[in-house]
Every structure is written in structure tokens, then in C-alpha cells.
Amino acid sequence: MLEIVEQQLLAPAGLEQRHLDLVLDHLMGHQIDFADVYFQSSRLEAWTLEDGIVKEGVYSIEQGAGIRAISGEKTGFAYTDELQLPNLLEAAGTARAIAHAGQNRTVAIAEGSTGQQLYAATNPLDTLSGSDKIALLHQVEQEARRQDPRVKQVIANLVAAYDMVLVAGSDGVLRSDIRPLVRMNVHVIVEQGDLREQGTAGAGGRTSLDFFRHDERGLELARDAVRQALVNLRAVDAPAGAMPVVLGPGWPGVLLHEAIGHGLEGDFNRKGTSAFAGCMGERVASPLCTVVDDGTLAERRGSLNMDDEGTTTQQTVLIEKGILKSYMQDKHNASLMGVSSTGNGRRESYAHLPMPRMTNTYMLAGEHDPQEIIASVKKGLYAVNFGGGQVDITSGKFVFSASEAYLIENGKVTEPVKGATLIGNGPQVLNLVSMVGNDLELDAGIGVCGKEGQSVPVGVGQPTLKVDELTIGGTV
Amino acid sequence: MRAFDHKAKYAQLQQLVEDVLAEAGRQGASSAEVAAHSDMGLSATVRLGEPETIEHTRDNSLSISVYMGQHKGTASTAELSAAAIYEAVSAACSIAKQTAEDPFTGLAEAELMATEFPDLELYHPWDIDIEGALEMALECEAAARDYDPRITNSEGATLNTGGAVGVYGNTHGFVHGYPSSRHSLSCSVIAQQDESMQRDYWYTTARSATALDAAADIGERAAQRAIARLNGRKLKTRQAPVLFRAEIAAGLLGSLIHAISGSALYRRATFLLDALDTRIFPDWVNIEENPFVMQGLASAAFDAEGVATSRRKLVSDGILKGYVLSSYSARKLDLQTTGNAGGVRNLSIQMGELDFDALLKTMHTGLVVTELMGQGVNSITGDYSRGASGFWVENGAIQYPVEEITIAGNLKTMFQQLQAVGNDDDYPGSTRTGSWLIESMMIAGE
């Protein structure tokens, strides 16, 4: 793979491996502990159907190199969208100014492989013809309208991205990755008299666009979006206050992402700004909870052959039977904390600095039948779909917004309720998990995580689980 | 920071825009529009009294939309090499050959193009070097850490400075642009007492360095905010009046704008459908858009389609007087564009007589919200449910901080139940408002 990437990314700018050595040598003045160069070339294409026609297509190009020099806790960073050697050397000179200049050191990089191939190194933009992409969107739209005459508007998007990266580091790393990513979203608006509501569904992964034509996946998204919108039409006001909440499997795993995921990222713990700082080895969840971050799942949206520092991704056990076992680390934070990188060093693009980020974060299956879990609740909420979430990692407070939820009354799922925000405290909430289902599911592949202004694709997942008490932001 | 030669950059981008429009014509476009942007900046962060990160930013971008009759294609590139630009133009043309005919698509009408280009004083480069930037950030963070012994940790202070040039052109023969600058200083610190740990921040941002608040003031306000949150309690679930602090109330104006924007209207995806010329606020509410504020953070004489912007009332005496439209959404609605392609410009609500303390007295008992969490706004129904923190008020005075609660209601009702807008407009940003007192919302807690 390295050869392909060098040919497509470096050769057009007249760059060879020896030039990378030169740039790294230039970066490594004394007092610089570590430096790396990150090359990236991306192409993205998106098509939108609305009002029954595919009215919009967008193509975008992004290419450049980011250059970083680290001295102790200090980082210097510069980037350029011009890949010629003089531009790289200029950026390197700027980045290394973080430490006082000194003698150059010699760096030898060696080609390496990530040792895993979790997705095909193909360009997904080319996996369907233009007319097939447009036909697929029309089929999805027709499927949605076919479901119910109350469907008044269907907006469907099809997105394919092709991302090629190469990392050369002063620790000798020279690795590359080719990362396809596809996504489809369906948004429907339904009307019944004066009432209007909406439903959305999406899916995707690191695969080809054909993914949406297999097993009627695209059509299934249309059906699901309509089903949700119609459920919302008959939803009653959500309750307000603290009560037991049963979370469905899959996407509701956004709970884990917000409540504990961010709090276990290495940078916040090194700096002591996370509510989980200093909790290593302590109980942070009920013994029913084992939570992992796993970047190695084939074709998953959050998966990577290597992270953006060239470290092979892995499965990291964050919480084992309730005990905090590991933080998620990039190279910089790992070295300052005296541990190894867990392959979680990620960045939005060459124009952003890497930091510890999640990949696919999920809870392992437990022993309970999901029906048994619902039956155990006298009065509570059953939430199966969510919008986004947010966390304050210092106070530990987190929210996530239910977009499809039902009341549980006397052990039975009854009426649907309107969307509501759920709020809790990260370090406490997993201690309140009293039942874990045997139905682990991962989400459909549409997650985007934002941190310090940088967005990266992620996955979440969980089995059905019961939290004994969460505060529900309803109106009655 | 290396000098940013905005005049040379402007000439270069102007030429580029003209070349790309010509290339689109050669490739068969019947009309086209191009936006090019270049910026350069410096970001310096200190943490715990030491330099932490220095980032040099330099971004370029070009986006093009081509029209072949009523078929549209769009492409963009963040790299301005001849090869990338050619690839982008070709991709846009190729897409336009595949998209469906859309009778509403196309450039904005030629007669609506801006013809006057007043100097809005948007470009004030700051001749500050890395040492100077670090020094200011250090002063800011030190003011926060020295403010109170309960400030035990810091996420740091950051000084950002940058200059940019943007040029927009289309095949009506319109090609215009302007340089702009933006500078900011922010600080985020952590307060600790007993088991409680709380983080908060503050910042200042302006077109000109001389308009920034003093570094020490930013640090002190960040520290005050973090300390004020210590030992927050939950509330019992109840119905109560809610006072949205000014910087949070600006977000409610944002929800209003979303609800009256063209794309939400023609999709019938808004709780303010067909609300033009109806009363959506009490009769003393006036909301204005002014694109011509000198040094304004959202000022511009033309929008993202070259259409002349205008100063106008969106809400007059509580009545909705205008939508927020681009040429596309306007045609879909059989209306004329309002010059809002790319968004609204310097929104403000007419402020009342009461300062923050007077608003507390008016409210007497209720919740002051200083932070909201999560999305939680259903734009179709107006249903509103967000995580919140702030302060509980009794007898017109703050009693204690509260956290881990939600507030819920419906935006339509909340707008109608607006009881007062304060004059405590003391936060950064392009939207101007004081705090909003809303008659009653559901608070969920214990």
C-alpha cells in the first residue's frame, strides 16, 4: 500500500523518501523529542435528492501536509497545501521554533506495514456509476413515499469519501493508509392535519457504495425513517424527572461515548481536567459493565488500519467488570504519562493536530433477555433512538437527546413520547446499570464526534441496558 | 507572524476567480459562480504558565458552482494548484451533466447584485509576534489562576490572530471581495473545592486588536465563572420562570433564524410556517439585522451570491416582518431573495431598561440558565428540551448554583411568553441581546 500512496501522494510533488528524511532532520533540533509529517489527499463526493429530484452534487478536494514538533509538553505545528520540498522545509522551520534552535539530528525512517487490512483500499467514489448513484437515491425516495401518504418530503444524501494518508515520524515510523468511507442519510417529513413531524435514518462504513444496494439497506433506511416520523406524530408529551431508563441496543451507545468515553481520553487525564483523572484501577461502573474501544472491526465507520500517527489500532479494554483499566492514548500523551499509545491518535485532517480520540466504543453483551429487562420496570422510559450528545468532562455531566422513546408502564412498552434530553453524571451513571442485555449491536455507521473543533467519524454500540435512574427532560 | 500581503492576495484571488469562470465557460457552463478564500494566522496557547502549542495556520479554498441550463454542479478544493483547480471545474461540470433539471436553480438575479461597497473597516492586521502572543496569553491565564486559590488547574489560554481575503465572482460580471481580520483571546480554567470540580471559560473576539477586552479581565471572568459553579445542586422537578443569560439568549435568536430561513420554509420543516405578518413575540419586541456595522463580526455589503445586503427589521412590534432567504429558497417560495445567502448579518434585539440584577428582582423566584448542553431542539415542532446549569433565585437574589437538570418547553410558546429583555449585553459575538426572562418552563431534576 505504501508504494501506491507514495506514487499518488508524493511523486506528483517530486518527493521521494529521502526528502522525508530531510524534512525530519530539519525538524529535529535539540530539545525536540519527537516530530512527524502527515501527508493527506482526500476526495469527497455527495449527492442530494429533494423534492423528487437529485438536484445537487458536490465534489471536494483536500490535500496537504501537517508538520509537528514536540518538546516536552510543548508542540509547534504548521501546515501547507503545497507539497513541494521548499514548502515542507519552511513549515518544518516554523514548527520547530517551539524549542530553541540547535544542532540538527539525523533521522532514519523505515517502511512499515500496519499489519492489518480492515477495509479494501479502493476509491468508493468509483464503485457506482453516476447514474447508478442517482437511481439509488430515487429508489430510496420512492420506497419512503410508498410507505404512507402522509410522507410529504424526502431528503436523501449519498456521500463517498476517499482518504489517503502517509505518516513519517522521527521515531522511524513510515506508514500509510487508504481509507474509504461511505454514508447514506434519509430524512422524511410527514404531515397529518396541522401536525408535522420528522424521522431520520442513516448508515455507512468503510466500504463501497454497493453496500446500500445489498440486502435492501438503502430501502430499509427509507422505511425506518418513515416509521420513526409516524411514531413521532402520535407521541405524547415526555415525562419530566428522574426515573429508570431502558436503552435499546446499538446507537443508544452514544451514552457510553459521552458519559465515559471522552472522560477516558489521555489528554484530559494527563492534565487532570477529567472527572475520571486518578481513577485508574478503581470501580467506575457496576460489575455488569465491560466497555472497549476497538479500532479493528472490519469495515466499521470508526475503524482504522492505523491511527493518524501510524500506530496500528487495537482493541483497548477501558472498563472491565466495572473497574477502570485503561485510558485512550496518542503518542504525545502516552509518552508524558509513561505508557504506550493505544492507537487512538487521530486528527480531522493535515491542518489539525492529532489528539486522543475514540474509534468504535461499545459495551460487551450481558446475560439478560431484553424483554426481561423491560418487564422489570414498573414506570420508566424505553429509549431506542437518539440524536447527539455532549459532555462536560470536568464536572462529568453529560446529555443525550432521545429522538424515539416510549413509556414503560407495569413492565410493558406503551405510548411513544416526544423527544427529550436525558442528563446524568458520567462517573455515576454506569454504577446505576442494573441489567445488561444479551443483544449487543453496533450502530449503523453515521457517528461524528467533535472535540476542540475537530470532527472525526466514530462508532458506538451496546446491548439493551437498564439504568436505574436518569433525569428525563420532558414537559409533564 | 509573517506579513499577509492582502493587496497582492486580493489581486491574485481576483485573477483566479476570473480565470476559473472563463474555464467553466470553456467546459460548457452557461453560467457559473466562484468563491475564493485565503487566510493566514497564528494561534498561541499557554497552560500552567508555560507555552504549550504554537500553530501557524494558512488555508486556501476555492468553490465553484456551474449551471448548464437549469442543471447545477458544485465542487471545491482546499489546494489552489492549477491541477486541483482544473479537477474541480471538471468535476462540477460533470456533476451538472448528471443532476436533474431544477427550475429554481441558478445565479441570483443580475439586477440584485451589490453596486455599493462601503468600507466597513473589517481589516485590522495585528503586528504581533509569537513572543508577544504568548505574553498576552500568559497574562490572561495568570489573572485567572491568581484570582482565587480554588482555581487549581487550567486548560490554558489561547491567543488567535488572523487575516483573510475573500473574493466572490459570477458570470453576471460581478467580481468583488475584501480583506478582513479577526483576533481573539480565550481562557479556560478549573475550580475545585471539596469533591466538586468545575470548568468554565471566557473569551473576547474582534476585528481589531484594540477592540479586544483586556487580557486580565478575560482571565478573571473565566475564574469567576468557574468558581460560581462550585458545589452545584440538582433541583426538584418543577415548573418555574427561566432567565436565559444574554450569551445563552443569543442561541434562542439563532433558533428563530433557523425557523424563518428559506430552506426550512420551503421544506415545511419549521414551527413558524406561514407566520409572516403574524405575532410571534409580545408587541414590544423588535429584532433587526444590520450588515453595515463598522468593524462588525458579521458585516458585509453583499451576500454569498453577490446580492446587496440591507438593514431591515425581521420582527417589528412582535410581528414577523421578514424571512431569511437566498435566491434559491426565494424562488421556491415565490418571493425575492433577502440577501441572506450565507446567513444573517449582525442580529440585534431591542434591549429593555432592566439590568441583570433588576431582571432577577422581576423574576423573584426561578432559574438563571448560564449554560445549555446538547441539541434538543425539534425545528419542525418547536419542542425544546436541553441540559442546563445555572443558579437558583429566590427573593430576587441568587441562592446557589444548580446543575444536572433539564429545561423543556416549546419555542413558539417561549417566544410568546417572553417577559423582558435586559440591557446586560456583555458578551462577545455578532448577535446583540440582553438576558431573556421567560414566564415558565418545565425543569426536570430529582
PDB file of C-alpha atoms in Angstrom, chain A residues 43 45-48 50-51 53-63 73-82 87 90 94-95 97-98 129-131 134 138 152-153 155 187-189 191 196-198 237 239-242 268 270-277 350-353 387-399 401 418-425 428 469 471-476, chain B residues 2 39 47-48 50-61 71-80 83-85 87-88 91-92 94-96 98-103 105 130 153-155 190-192 197-199 229 234 237 239 266-273 328 332 371-381 383-388 403-410 442-446:
ATOM      1  CA  ARG A  43     -11.677  13.351  -2.415  1.00  0.00           C
ATOM      2  CA  GLU A  45     -18.498  13.374  -3.363  1.00  0.00           C
ATOM      3  CA  ALA A  46     -22.038  13.969  -2.119  1.00  0.00           C
ATOM      4  CA  TRP A  47     -25.379  13.756  -3.910  1.00  0.00           C
ATOM      5  CA  THR A  48     -28.668  15.127  -2.584  1.00  0.00           C
ATOM      6  CA  GLU A  50     -35.021  16.591  -2.553  1.00  0.00           C
ATOM      7  CA  ASP A  51     -38.484  17.337  -3.969  1.00  0.00           C
ATOM      8  CA  ILE A  53     -35.121  15.168  -7.964  1.00  0.00           C
ATOM      9  CA  VAL A  54     -31.374  14.770  -7.480  1.00  0.00           C
ATOM     10  CA  LYS A  55     -30.748  18.485  -7.567  1.00  0.00           C
ATOM     11  CA  GLU A  56     -27.308  18.778  -6.076  1.00  0.00           C
ATOM     12  CA  GLY A  57     -23.914  17.127  -6.346  1.00  0.00           C
ATOM     13  CA  VAL A  58     -20.767  18.317  -4.627  1.00  0.00           C
ATOM     14  CA  TYR A  59     -17.174  17.218  -5.187  1.00  0.00           C
ATOM     15  CA  SER A  60     -14.352  18.332  -2.940  1.00  0.00           C
ATOM     16  CA  ILE A  61     -10.590  18.076  -2.943  1.00  0.00           C
ATOM     17  CA  GLU A  62      -8.315  18.399   0.035  1.00  0.00           C
ATOM     18  CA  GLN A  63      -4.567  17.905   0.005  1.00  0.00           C
ATOM     19  CA  GLU A  73       4.694  19.356  26.821  1.00  0.00           C
ATOM     20  CA  LYS A  74       5.167  21.919  24.040  1.00  0.00           C
ATOM     21  CA  THR A  75       4.001  21.453  20.445  1.00  0.00           C
ATOM     22  CA  GLY A  76       4.827  23.504  17.356  1.00  0.00           C
ATOM     23  CA  PHE A  77       2.619  22.987  14.317  1.00  0.00           C
ATOM     24  CA  ALA A  78       2.446  24.272  10.757  1.00  0.00           C
ATOM     25  CA  TYR A  79       0.843  23.004   7.574  1.00  0.00           C
ATOM     26  CA  THR A  80       0.874  23.670   3.886  1.00  0.00           C
ATOM     27  CA  ASP A  81      -1.311  22.764   0.925  1.00  0.00           C
ATOM     28  CA  GLU A  82       1.770  22.895  -1.292  1.00  0.00           C
ATOM     29  CA  ASN A  87       7.240  24.477   1.357  1.00  0.00           C
ATOM     30  CA  GLU A  90       9.594  26.187   5.539  1.00  0.00           C
ATOM     31  CA  THR A  94       8.156  27.218  11.652  1.00  0.00           C
ATOM     32  CA  ALA A  95       7.019  24.182  13.635  1.00  0.00           C
ATOM     33  CA  ALA A  97      10.617  27.163  16.530  1.00  0.00           C
ATOM     34  CA  ILE A  98       8.663  25.890  19.573  1.00  0.00           C
ATOM     35  CA  SER A 129     -21.585   4.998 -11.842  1.00  0.00           C
ATOM     36  CA  GLY A 130     -23.161   8.447 -11.627  1.00  0.00           C
ATOM     37  CA  SER A 131     -26.457   7.168 -12.984  1.00  0.00           C
ATOM     38  CA  ILE A 134     -28.849   8.805  -8.817  1.00  0.00           C
ATOM     39  CA  HIS A 138     -34.667   7.694  -6.420  1.00  0.00           C
ATOM     40  CA  LYS A 152     -44.632  14.983   2.306  1.00  0.00           C
ATOM     41  CA  GLN A 153     -40.909  15.475   1.886  1.00  0.00           C
ATOM     42  CA  ILE A 155     -34.376  14.284   1.550  1.00  0.00           C
ATOM     43  CA  HIS A 187     -34.779  12.456   6.294  1.00  0.00           C
ATOM     44  CA  VAL A 188     -38.560  12.444   5.908  1.00  0.00           C
ATOM     45  CA  ILE A 189     -41.197  14.961   6.900  1.00  0.00           C
ATOM     46  CA  GLU A 191     -47.952  15.786   7.836  1.00  0.00           C
ATOM     47  CA  ARG A 196     -45.863  17.864  11.220  1.00  0.00           C
ATOM     48  CA  GLU A 197     -43.042  15.588  12.308  1.00  0.00           C
ATOM     49  CA  GLN A 198     -39.787  14.160  11.045  1.00  0.00           C
ATOM     50  CA  ASP A 237     -45.525  14.742  25.978  1.00  0.00           C
ATOM     51  CA  PRO A 239     -42.333  12.923  31.415  1.00  0.00           C
ATOM     52  CA  ALA A 240     -40.102  15.241  33.462  1.00  0.00           C
ATOM     53  CA  GLY A 241     -37.961  13.969  36.312  1.00  0.00           C
ATOM     54  CA  ALA A 242     -35.769  11.087  37.442  1.00  0.00           C
ATOM     55  CA  PHE A 268      -7.722  15.171  29.858  1.00  0.00           C
ATOM     56  CA  ARG A 270      -2.705  13.780  31.949  1.00  0.00           C
ATOM     57  CA  LYS A 271      -3.834  17.333  32.612  1.00  0.00           C
ATOM     58  CA  GLY A 272      -6.078  16.272  35.489  1.00  0.00           C
ATOM     59  CA  THR A 273      -9.104  18.008  33.958  1.00  0.00           C
ATOM     60  CA  SER A 274     -11.292  14.890  33.633  1.00  0.00           C
ATOM     61  CA  ALA A 275     -13.743  13.736  36.278  1.00  0.00           C
ATOM     62  CA  PHE A 276     -12.023  10.312  35.817  1.00  0.00           C
ATOM     63  CA  ALA A 277      -8.477  11.608  36.485  1.00  0.00           C
ATOM     64  CA  TYR A 350      -3.471  17.513   7.883  1.00  0.00           C
ATOM     65  CA  ALA A 351      -4.426  21.016   9.027  1.00  0.00           C
ATOM     66  CA  HIS A 352      -5.225  19.826  12.572  1.00  0.00           C
ATOM     67  CA  LEU A 353      -3.092  18.459  15.420  1.00  0.00           C
ATOM     68  CA  GLY A 387     -29.786  12.470  18.210  1.00  0.00           C
ATOM     69  CA  GLY A 388     -26.480  13.710  19.506  1.00  0.00           C
ATOM     70  CA  GLY A 389     -24.968  14.172  22.916  1.00  0.00           C
ATOM     71  CA  GLN A 390     -22.499  16.347  24.770  1.00  0.00           C
ATOM     72  CA  VAL A 391     -20.331  16.097  27.869  1.00  0.00           C
ATOM     73  CA  ASP A 392     -18.547  18.438  30.263  1.00  0.00           C
ATOM     74  CA  ILE A 393     -15.575  16.182  31.047  1.00  0.00           C
ATOM     75  CA  THR A 394     -14.619  18.162  34.167  1.00  0.00           C
ATOM     76  CA  SER A 395     -17.944  18.079  36.019  1.00  0.00           C
ATOM     77  CA  GLY A 396     -18.813  14.755  34.361  1.00  0.00           C
ATOM     78  CA  LYS A 397     -22.296  15.987  33.390  1.00  0.00           C
ATOM     79  CA  PHE A 398     -23.491  14.639  30.063  1.00  0.00           C
ATOM     80  CA  VAL A 399     -26.638  14.810  27.941  1.00  0.00           C
ATOM     81  CA  SER A 401     -31.227  13.556  23.161  1.00  0.00           C
ATOM     82  CA  LYS A 418     -41.837  13.244  22.251  1.00  0.00           C
ATOM     83  CA  GLY A 419     -38.098  13.704  22.005  1.00  0.00           C
ATOM     84  CA  ALA A 420     -36.414  14.709  25.248  1.00  0.00           C
ATOM     85  CA  THR A 421     -32.932  15.324  26.551  1.00  0.00           C
ATOM     86  CA  LEU A 422     -31.597  12.904  29.169  1.00  0.00           C
ATOM     87  CA  ILE A 423     -28.995  14.189  31.621  1.00  0.00           C
ATOM     88  CA  GLY A 424     -26.699  12.366  34.020  1.00  0.00           C
ATOM     89  CA  ASN A 425     -23.301  12.254  35.653  1.00  0.00           C
ATOM     90  CA  GLN A 428     -22.070   7.753  38.435  1.00  0.00           C
ATOM     91  CA  GLU A 469     -32.162   6.446  37.391  1.00  0.00           C
ATOM     92  CA  THR A 471     -33.193  12.601  34.619  1.00  0.00           C
ATOM     93  CA  ILE A 472     -35.570  12.997  31.667  1.00  0.00           C
ATOM     94  CA  GLY A 473     -36.170  16.468  30.306  1.00  0.00           C
ATOM     95  CA  GLY A 474     -39.833  16.190  29.386  1.00  0.00           C
ATOM     96  CA  THR A 475     -42.647  18.642  29.984  1.00  0.00           C
ATOM     97  CA  VAL A 476     -45.169  16.725  32.131  1.00  0.00           C
TER      98      VAL A 476
ATOM     99  CA  ARG B   2       4.823  36.564   8.597  1.00  0.00           C
ATOM    100  CA  ASP B  39      -6.157  33.233   5.215  1.00  0.00           C
ATOM    101  CA  ARG B  47      -1.002  26.266  30.031  1.00  0.00           C
ATOM    102  CA  LEU B  48       0.026  26.497  33.684  1.00  0.00           C
ATOM    103  CA  GLU B  50       4.252  27.683  30.100  1.00  0.00           C
ATOM    104  CA  PRO B  51       3.916  27.843  26.310  1.00  0.00           C
ATOM    105  CA  GLU B  52       2.025  24.728  25.182  1.00  0.00           C
ATOM    106  CA  THR B  53       1.147  24.957  21.484  1.00  0.00           C
ATOM    107  CA  ILE B  54       2.039  27.273  18.638  1.00  0.00           C
ATOM    108  CA  GLU B  55       0.067  26.738  15.455  1.00  0.00           C
ATOM    109  CA  HIS B  56       0.632  28.543  12.199  1.00  0.00           C
ATOM    110  CA  THR B  57      -2.465  28.388  10.047  1.00  0.00           C
ATOM    111  CA  ARG B  58      -2.613  29.079   6.337  1.00  0.00           C
ATOM    112  CA  ASP B  59      -5.676  27.975   4.438  1.00  0.00           C
ATOM    113  CA  ASN B  60      -6.785  28.375   0.862  1.00  0.00           C
ATOM    114  CA  SER B  61     -10.052  27.363  -0.695  1.00  0.00           C
ATOM    115  CA  HIS B  71     -28.720  21.792 -14.027  1.00  0.00           C
ATOM    116  CA  LYS B  72     -26.230  22.544 -11.248  1.00  0.00           C
ATOM    117  CA  GLY B  73     -22.878  21.086 -10.203  1.00  0.00           C
ATOM    118  CA  THR B  74     -20.624  22.176  -7.338  1.00  0.00           C
ATOM    119  CA  ALA B  75     -17.020  21.456  -6.425  1.00  0.00           C
ATOM    120  CA  SER B  76     -14.435  22.824  -4.046  1.00  0.00           C
ATOM    121  CA  THR B  77     -10.739  22.483  -3.421  1.00  0.00           C
ATOM    122  CA  ALA B  78      -8.550  23.368  -0.465  1.00  0.00           C
ATOM    123  CA  GLU B  79      -5.495  23.356  -2.676  1.00  0.00           C
ATOM    124  CA  LEU B  80      -5.004  26.031  -5.327  1.00  0.00           C
ATOM    125  CA  ALA B  83      -4.184  20.744 -11.489  1.00  0.00           C
ATOM    126  CA  ALA B  84      -6.544  20.800  -8.496  1.00  0.00           C
ATOM    127  CA  ILE B  85      -8.491  23.743  -9.887  1.00  0.00           C
ATOM    128  CA  GLU B  87     -10.030  18.871 -11.497  1.00  0.00           C
ATOM    129  CA  ALA B  88     -12.596  20.856  -9.502  1.00  0.00           C
ATOM    130  CA  ALA B  91     -15.949  17.662 -11.578  1.00  0.00           C
ATOM    131  CA  ALA B  92     -18.504  20.476 -11.201  1.00  0.00           C
ATOM    132  CA  SER B  94     -19.530  16.559 -14.882  1.00  0.00           C
ATOM    133  CA  ILE B  95     -21.971  16.722 -11.942  1.00  0.00           C
ATOM    134  CA  ALA B  96     -24.067  19.388 -13.710  1.00  0.00           C
ATOM    135  CA  GLN B  98     -25.982  14.417 -14.233  1.00  0.00           C
ATOM    136  CA  THR B  99     -28.179  16.378 -11.848  1.00  0.00           C
ATOM    137  CA  ALA B 100     -31.859  16.813 -12.654  1.00  0.00           C
ATOM    138  CA  GLU B 101     -33.335  19.925 -14.201  1.00  0.00           C
ATOM    139  CA  ASP B 102     -34.364  22.255 -11.384  1.00  0.00           C
ATOM    140  CA  PRO B 103     -36.441  25.274 -12.477  1.00  0.00           C
ATOM    141  CA  THR B 105     -31.697  26.851  -9.554  1.00  0.00           C
ATOM    142  CA  ILE B 130       4.969  34.681  18.798  1.00  0.00           C
ATOM    143  CA  ASN B 153      -5.930  23.750  37.281  1.00  0.00           C
ATOM    144  CA  SER B 154      -6.143  25.172  33.810  1.00  0.00           C
ATOM    145  CA  GLU B 155      -6.921  24.138  30.260  1.00  0.00           C
ATOM    146  CA  ILE B 190     -10.788  24.670  36.604  1.00  0.00           C
ATOM    147  CA  ALA B 191     -12.052  25.430  40.080  1.00  0.00           C
ATOM    148  CA  GLN B 192     -12.016  22.833  42.811  1.00  0.00           C
ATOM    149  CA  MET B 197     -14.583  20.210  40.139  1.00  0.00           C
ATOM    150  CA  GLN B 198     -15.890  22.737  37.605  1.00  0.00           C
ATOM    151  CA  ARG B 199     -14.518  24.209  34.418  1.00  0.00           C
ATOM    152  CA  ARG B 229     -20.391  26.846  39.631  1.00  0.00           C
ATOM    153  CA  LYS B 234     -29.885  19.475  41.479  1.00  0.00           C
ATOM    154  CA  THR B 237     -38.671  18.729  39.186  1.00  0.00           C
ATOM    155  CA  GLN B 239     -42.410  24.473  36.694  1.00  0.00           C
ATOM    156  CA  TYR B 266     -39.869  25.515   1.568  1.00  0.00           C
ATOM    157  CA  ARG B 267     -39.405  22.073   3.145  1.00  0.00           C
ATOM    158  CA  ARG B 268     -42.287  22.941   5.520  1.00  0.00           C
ATOM    159  CA  ALA B 269     -39.873  21.883   8.260  1.00  0.00           C
ATOM    160  CA  THR B 270     -40.475  24.718  10.701  1.00  0.00           C
ATOM    161  CA  PHE B 271     -42.751  25.561  13.596  1.00  0.00           C
ATOM    162  CA  LEU B 272     -43.074  29.079  12.109  1.00  0.00           C
ATOM    163  CA  LEU B 273     -44.680  28.002   8.840  1.00  0.00           C
ATOM    164  CA  TYR B 328     -32.913  29.574  -4.428  1.00  0.00           C
ATOM    165  CA  LYS B 332     -39.086  28.059  -4.250  1.00  0.00           C
ATOM    166  CA  GLU B 371     -25.068  27.021  30.116  1.00  0.00           C
ATOM    167  CA  LEU B 372     -27.027  24.692  27.837  1.00  0.00           C
ATOM    168  CA  MET B 373     -25.981  21.229  26.723  1.00  0.00           C
ATOM    169  CA  GLY B 374     -26.954  19.075  23.771  1.00  0.00           C
ATOM    170  CA  GLN B 375     -29.031  19.752  20.676  1.00  0.00           C
ATOM    171  CA  GLY B 376     -32.567  19.047  21.890  1.00  0.00           C
ATOM    172  CA  VAL B 377     -34.463  21.441  19.580  1.00  0.00           C
ATOM    173  CA  ASN B 378     -37.042  19.965  17.193  1.00  0.00           C
ATOM    174  CA  SER B 379     -37.188  22.611  14.472  1.00  0.00           C
ATOM    175  CA  ILE B 380     -40.432  21.252  12.988  1.00  0.00           C
ATOM    176  CA  THR B 381     -42.494  21.284  16.151  1.00  0.00           C
ATOM    177  CA  ASP B 383     -40.235  21.303  21.024  1.00  0.00           C
ATOM    178  CA  TYR B 384     -37.317  22.303  23.205  1.00  0.00           C
ATOM    179  CA  SER B 385     -35.509  20.120  25.788  1.00  0.00           C
ATOM    180  CA  ARG B 386     -31.923  20.837  26.811  1.00  0.00           C
ATOM    181  CA  GLY B 387     -29.478  20.052  29.584  1.00  0.00           C
ATOM    182  CA  ALA B 388     -28.813  23.141  31.697  1.00  0.00           C
ATOM    183  CA  GLU B 403     -26.517  21.545  37.571  1.00  0.00           C
ATOM    184  CA  GLU B 404     -27.613  18.236  36.054  1.00  0.00           C
ATOM    185  CA  ILE B 405     -31.087  19.494  35.254  1.00  0.00           C
ATOM    186  CA  THR B 406     -33.040  19.951  32.033  1.00  0.00           C
ATOM    187  CA  ILE B 407     -35.348  22.709  30.881  1.00  0.00           C
ATOM    188  CA  ALA B 408     -38.162  21.980  28.455  1.00  0.00           C
ATOM    189  CA  GLY B 409     -40.918  23.790  26.610  1.00  0.00           C
ATOM    190  CA  ASN B 410     -41.871  24.790  23.102  1.00  0.00           C
ATOM    191  CA  MET B 442     -40.571  22.707  32.977  1.00  0.00           C
ATOM    192  CA  ILE B 443     -37.395  22.000  34.937  1.00  0.00           C
ATOM    193  CA  ALA B 444     -36.549  18.338  35.433  1.00  0.00           C
ATOM    194  CA  GLY B 445     -34.192  17.236  38.197  1.00  0.00           C
ATOM    195  CA  GLU B 446     -34.565  14.951  41.179  1.00  0.00           C
TER     196      GLU B 446
END
